[in-house]
Tab-separated table of C-alpha atoms in Angstrom:
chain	number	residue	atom	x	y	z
Q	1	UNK	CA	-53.975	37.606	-34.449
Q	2	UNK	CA	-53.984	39.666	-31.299
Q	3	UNK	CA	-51.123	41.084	-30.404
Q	4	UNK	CA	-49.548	40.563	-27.125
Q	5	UNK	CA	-48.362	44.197	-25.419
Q	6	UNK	CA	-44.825	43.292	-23.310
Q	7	UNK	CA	-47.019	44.154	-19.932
Q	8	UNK	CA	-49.325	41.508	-20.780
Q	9	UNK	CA	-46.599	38.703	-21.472
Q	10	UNK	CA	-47.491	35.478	-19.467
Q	11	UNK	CA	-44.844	34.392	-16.514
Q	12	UNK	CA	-43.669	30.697	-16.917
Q	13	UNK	CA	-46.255	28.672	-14.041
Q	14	UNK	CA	-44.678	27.724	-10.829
Q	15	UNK	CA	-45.049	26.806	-7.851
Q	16	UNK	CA	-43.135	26.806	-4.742
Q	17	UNK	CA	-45.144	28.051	-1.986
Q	18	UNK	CA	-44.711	31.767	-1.793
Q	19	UNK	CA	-47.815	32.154	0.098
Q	20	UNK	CA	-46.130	30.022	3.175
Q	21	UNK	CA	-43.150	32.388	2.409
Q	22	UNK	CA	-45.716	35.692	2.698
Q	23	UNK	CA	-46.880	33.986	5.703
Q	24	UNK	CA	-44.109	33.512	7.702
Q	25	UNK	CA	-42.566	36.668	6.585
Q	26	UNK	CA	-45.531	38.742	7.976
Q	27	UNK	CA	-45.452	36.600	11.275
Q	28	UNK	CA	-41.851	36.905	11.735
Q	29	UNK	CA	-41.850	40.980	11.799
Q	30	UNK	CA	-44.897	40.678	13.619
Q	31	UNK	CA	-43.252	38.455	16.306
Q	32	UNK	CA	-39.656	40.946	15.982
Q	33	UNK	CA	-42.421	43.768	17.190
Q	34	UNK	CA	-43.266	42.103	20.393
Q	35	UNK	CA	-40.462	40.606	21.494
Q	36	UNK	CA	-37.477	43.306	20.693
Q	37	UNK	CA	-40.007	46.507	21.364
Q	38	UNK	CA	-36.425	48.206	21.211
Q	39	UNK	CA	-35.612	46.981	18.016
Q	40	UNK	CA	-39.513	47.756	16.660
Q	41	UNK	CA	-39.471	51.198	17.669
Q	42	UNK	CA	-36.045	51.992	15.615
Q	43	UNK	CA	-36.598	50.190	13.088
Q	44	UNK	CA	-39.579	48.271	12.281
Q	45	UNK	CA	-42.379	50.967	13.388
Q	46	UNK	CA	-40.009	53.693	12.331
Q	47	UNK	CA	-38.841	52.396	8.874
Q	48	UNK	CA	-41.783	49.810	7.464
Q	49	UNK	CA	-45.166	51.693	7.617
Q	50	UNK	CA	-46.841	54.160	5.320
Q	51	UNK	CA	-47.134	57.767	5.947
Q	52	UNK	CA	-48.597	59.394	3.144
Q	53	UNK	CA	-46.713	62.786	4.345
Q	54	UNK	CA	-43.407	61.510	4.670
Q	55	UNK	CA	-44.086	59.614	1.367
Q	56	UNK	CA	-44.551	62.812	-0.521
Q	57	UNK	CA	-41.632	64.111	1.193
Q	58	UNK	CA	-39.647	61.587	-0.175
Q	59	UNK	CA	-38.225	60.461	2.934
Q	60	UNK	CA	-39.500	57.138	2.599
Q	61	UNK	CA	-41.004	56.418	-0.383
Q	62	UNK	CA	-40.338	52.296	-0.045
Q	63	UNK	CA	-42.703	52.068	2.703
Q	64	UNK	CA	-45.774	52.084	-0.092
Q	65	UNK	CA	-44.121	48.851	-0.154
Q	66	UNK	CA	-43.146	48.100	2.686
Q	67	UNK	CA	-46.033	48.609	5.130
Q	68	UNK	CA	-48.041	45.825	4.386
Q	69	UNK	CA	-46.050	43.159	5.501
Q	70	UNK	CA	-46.616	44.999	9.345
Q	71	UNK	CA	-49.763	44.847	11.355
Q	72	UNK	CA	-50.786	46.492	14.720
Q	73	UNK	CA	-52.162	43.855	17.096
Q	74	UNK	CA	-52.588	40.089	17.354
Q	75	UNK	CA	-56.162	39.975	15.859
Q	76	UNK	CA	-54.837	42.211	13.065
Q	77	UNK	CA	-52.700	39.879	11.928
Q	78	UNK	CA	-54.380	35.970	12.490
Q	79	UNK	CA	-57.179	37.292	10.469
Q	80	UNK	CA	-54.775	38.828	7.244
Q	81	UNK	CA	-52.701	35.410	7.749
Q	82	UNK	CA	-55.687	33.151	8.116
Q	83	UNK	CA	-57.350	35.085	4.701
Q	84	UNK	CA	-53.679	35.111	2.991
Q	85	UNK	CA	-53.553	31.043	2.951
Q	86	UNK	CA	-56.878	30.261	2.496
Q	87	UNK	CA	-57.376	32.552	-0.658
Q	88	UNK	CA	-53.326	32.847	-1.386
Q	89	UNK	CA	-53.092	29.230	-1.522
Q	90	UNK	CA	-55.551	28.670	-4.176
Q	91	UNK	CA	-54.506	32.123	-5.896
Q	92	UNK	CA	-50.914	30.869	-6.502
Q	93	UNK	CA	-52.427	26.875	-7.635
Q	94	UNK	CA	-54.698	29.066	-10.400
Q	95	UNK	CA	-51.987	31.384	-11.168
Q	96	UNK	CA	-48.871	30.168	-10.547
Q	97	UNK	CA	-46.627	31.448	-8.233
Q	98	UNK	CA	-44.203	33.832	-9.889
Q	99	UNK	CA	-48.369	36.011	-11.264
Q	100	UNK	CA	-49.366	35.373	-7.940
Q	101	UNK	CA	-46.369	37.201	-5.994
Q	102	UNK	CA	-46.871	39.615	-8.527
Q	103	UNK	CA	-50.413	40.736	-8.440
Q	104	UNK	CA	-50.345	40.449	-4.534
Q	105	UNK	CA	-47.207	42.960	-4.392
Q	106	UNK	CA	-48.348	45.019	-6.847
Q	107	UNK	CA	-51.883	45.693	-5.777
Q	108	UNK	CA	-51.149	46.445	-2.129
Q	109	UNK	CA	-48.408	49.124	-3.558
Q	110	UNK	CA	-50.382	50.450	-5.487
Q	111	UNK	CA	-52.924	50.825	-2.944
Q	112	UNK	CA	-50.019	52.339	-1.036
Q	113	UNK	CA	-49.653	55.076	-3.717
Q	114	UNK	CA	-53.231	55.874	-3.969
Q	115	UNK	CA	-53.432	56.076	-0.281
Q	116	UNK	CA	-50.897	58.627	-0.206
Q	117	UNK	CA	-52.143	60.766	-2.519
Q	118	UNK	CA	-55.570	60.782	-1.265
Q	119	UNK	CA	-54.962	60.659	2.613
Q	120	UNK	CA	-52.646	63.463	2.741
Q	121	UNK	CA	-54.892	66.522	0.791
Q	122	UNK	CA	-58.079	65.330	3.337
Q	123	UNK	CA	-55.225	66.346	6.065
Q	124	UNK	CA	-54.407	62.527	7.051
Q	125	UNK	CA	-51.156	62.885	5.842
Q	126	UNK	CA	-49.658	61.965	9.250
Q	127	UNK	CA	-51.411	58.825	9.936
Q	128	UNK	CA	-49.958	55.501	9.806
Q	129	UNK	CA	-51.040	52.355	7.410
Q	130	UNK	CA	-49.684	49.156	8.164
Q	131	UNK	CA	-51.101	45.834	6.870
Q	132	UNK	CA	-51.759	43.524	4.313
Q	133	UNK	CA	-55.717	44.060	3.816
Q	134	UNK	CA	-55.564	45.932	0.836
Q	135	UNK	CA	-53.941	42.896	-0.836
Q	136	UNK	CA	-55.899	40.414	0.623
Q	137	UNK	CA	-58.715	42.145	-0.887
Q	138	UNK	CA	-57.101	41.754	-4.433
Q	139	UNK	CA	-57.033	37.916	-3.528
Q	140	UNK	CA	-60.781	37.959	-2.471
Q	141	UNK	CA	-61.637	39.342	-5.617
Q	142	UNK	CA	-58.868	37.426	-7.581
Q	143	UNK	CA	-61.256	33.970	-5.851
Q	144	UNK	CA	-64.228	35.370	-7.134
Q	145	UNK	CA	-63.323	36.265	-10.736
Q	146	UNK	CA	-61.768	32.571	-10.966
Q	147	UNK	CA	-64.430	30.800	-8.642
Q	148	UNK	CA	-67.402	32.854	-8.287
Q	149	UNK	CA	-70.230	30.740	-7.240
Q	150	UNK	CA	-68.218	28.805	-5.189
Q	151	UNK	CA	-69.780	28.569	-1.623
Q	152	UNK	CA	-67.710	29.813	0.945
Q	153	UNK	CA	-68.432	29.506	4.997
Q	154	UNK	CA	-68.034	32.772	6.730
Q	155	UNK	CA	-66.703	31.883	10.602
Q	156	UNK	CA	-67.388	28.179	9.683
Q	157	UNK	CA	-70.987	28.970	10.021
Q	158	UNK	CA	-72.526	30.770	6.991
Q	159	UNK	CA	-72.565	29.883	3.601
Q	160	UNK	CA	-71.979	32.503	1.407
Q	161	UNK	CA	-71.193	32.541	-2.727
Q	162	UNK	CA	-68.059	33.822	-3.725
Q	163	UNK	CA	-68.821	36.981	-5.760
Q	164	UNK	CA	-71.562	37.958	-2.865
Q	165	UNK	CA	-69.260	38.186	-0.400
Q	166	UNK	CA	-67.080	40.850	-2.419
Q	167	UNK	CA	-70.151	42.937	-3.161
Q	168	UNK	CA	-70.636	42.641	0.135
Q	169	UNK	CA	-67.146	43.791	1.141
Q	170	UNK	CA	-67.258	46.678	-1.554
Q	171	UNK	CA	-70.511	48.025	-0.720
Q	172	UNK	CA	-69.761	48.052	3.579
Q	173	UNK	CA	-66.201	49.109	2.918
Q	174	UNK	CA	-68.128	52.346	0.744
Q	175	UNK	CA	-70.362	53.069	3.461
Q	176	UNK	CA	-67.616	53.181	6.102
Q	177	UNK	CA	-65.460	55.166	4.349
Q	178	UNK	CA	-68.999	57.448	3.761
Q	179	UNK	CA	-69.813	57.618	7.590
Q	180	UNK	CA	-66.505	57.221	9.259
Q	181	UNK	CA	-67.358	53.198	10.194
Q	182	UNK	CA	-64.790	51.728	12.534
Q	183	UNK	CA	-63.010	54.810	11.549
Q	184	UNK	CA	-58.933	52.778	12.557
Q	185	UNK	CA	-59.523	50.820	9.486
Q	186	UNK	CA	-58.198	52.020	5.707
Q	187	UNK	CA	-61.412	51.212	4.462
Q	188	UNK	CA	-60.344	53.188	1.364
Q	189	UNK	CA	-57.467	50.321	1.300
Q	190	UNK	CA	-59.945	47.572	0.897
Q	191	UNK	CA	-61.463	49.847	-2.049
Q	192	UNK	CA	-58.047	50.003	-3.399
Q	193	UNK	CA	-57.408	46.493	-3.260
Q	194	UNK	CA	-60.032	45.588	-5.151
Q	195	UNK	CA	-59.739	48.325	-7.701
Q	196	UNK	CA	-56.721	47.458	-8.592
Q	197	UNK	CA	-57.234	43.821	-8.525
Q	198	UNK	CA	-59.540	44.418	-11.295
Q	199	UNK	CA	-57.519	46.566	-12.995
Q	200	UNK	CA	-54.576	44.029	-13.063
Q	201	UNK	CA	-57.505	41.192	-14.671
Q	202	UNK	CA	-58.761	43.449	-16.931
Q	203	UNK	CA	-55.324	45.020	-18.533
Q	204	UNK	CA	-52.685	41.888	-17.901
Q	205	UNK	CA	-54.613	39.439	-17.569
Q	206	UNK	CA	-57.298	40.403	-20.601
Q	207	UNK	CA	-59.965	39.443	-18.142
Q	208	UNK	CA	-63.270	41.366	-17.198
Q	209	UNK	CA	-64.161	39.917	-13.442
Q	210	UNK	CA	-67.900	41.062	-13.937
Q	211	UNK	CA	-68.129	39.479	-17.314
Q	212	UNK	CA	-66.511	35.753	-15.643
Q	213	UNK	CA	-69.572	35.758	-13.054
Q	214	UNK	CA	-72.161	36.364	-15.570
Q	215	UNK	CA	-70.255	33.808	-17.899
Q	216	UNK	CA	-69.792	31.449	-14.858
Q	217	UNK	CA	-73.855	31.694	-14.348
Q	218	UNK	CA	-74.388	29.942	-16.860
Q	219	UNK	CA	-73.587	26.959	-16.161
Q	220	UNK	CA	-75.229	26.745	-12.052
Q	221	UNK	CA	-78.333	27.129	-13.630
């Protein structure tokens, strides 16, 4: 019988829309920003994102937390939110709400921790992270582990399958980071997102992403 390690144990299934409650959380601090600017700049901007340097300071450590429930500008934040419910929303059905919260949380802190320790020795330790990409990323690959031939429609317009569309993510998100690609996005956040994603499948939830596509292959033949 294989035995079940205390990280691994299963969370009772639930559901009660936390993804509408991740939603409107995000919109409300992003609304807060822009209509108390007085109120962002003391304590929103100066309190909720990530700088790696003050981080590793230990000035304000919670932020690896805390900055991804801020974003920057309007397009910023409809395309996290937009991504959030339609992959969050089917995340939380599969997993249940209470795994769901956690993987999302815990991947984009995570990502917040390895983003700190990388940024600040290539000298970036002053720069500021905000936004939930890094977790949406866990979510993308979260869809495509569960539903990976699944055909999704990229603006509406382009059908795509599931697990090609988080190669695809991987593999432009590496070259950016490689060539300095739209160089105001954490590309290395996206990386993170997904690496940790996989690492949450592989050691909670005993699954191995790459071996559900091949698996799943089978039967779209």
């Amino acid at each position: 019988m294989r035995r079940t390690l205390f990280f691994q144990r299963p969370l009772p299934y639930t559901y009660y829309n936390a993804t509408i409650i991740l939603v409107v959380i995000n919109v409300a601090i992003f609304l807060i920003r822009y209509l108390a600017p007085g109120f962002d700049e003391n304590i929103i901007w100066k309190y909720m994102p990530l700088v790696p340097d003050q981080v590793l300071r230990l000035e304000q450590v919670w932020t690896v937390f805390t900055y991804m429930f801020v974003h920057g500008d309007p397009f910023h934040i409809i395309f996290n939110m937009l991504a959030l419910l339609i992959f969050g929303i089917a995340m939380e059905h599969k997993m249940g709400s209470h795994e769901f919260l956690l993987y999302y949380l815990l991947t984009g802190t995570l990502t917040g921790v390895l983003l700190t320790f990388v940024y600040d020795p290539m000298g970036w330790g002053h720069i500021t992270v905000v936004g939930a990409s890094a977790a949406i990323y866990a979510l993308l690959l979260a869809y495509a582990t569960y539903f990976p031939y699944s055909t999704l429609l990229i603006w509406g317009i382009i059908p795509i399958k599931a697990y090609i569309l988080v190669l695809g993510l991987v593999a432009f998100s590496v070259i950016a980071s490689l060539f300095n690609i739209m160089g105001n996005v954490s590309h290395l956040g996206h990386l993170g997102g997904v690496l940790f994603g996989f690492l949450y499948f592989l050691i909670r939830l005993r699954i191995n992403p790459v071996k559900e596509i091949i698996y799943t292959r089978r039967y779209y033949k």
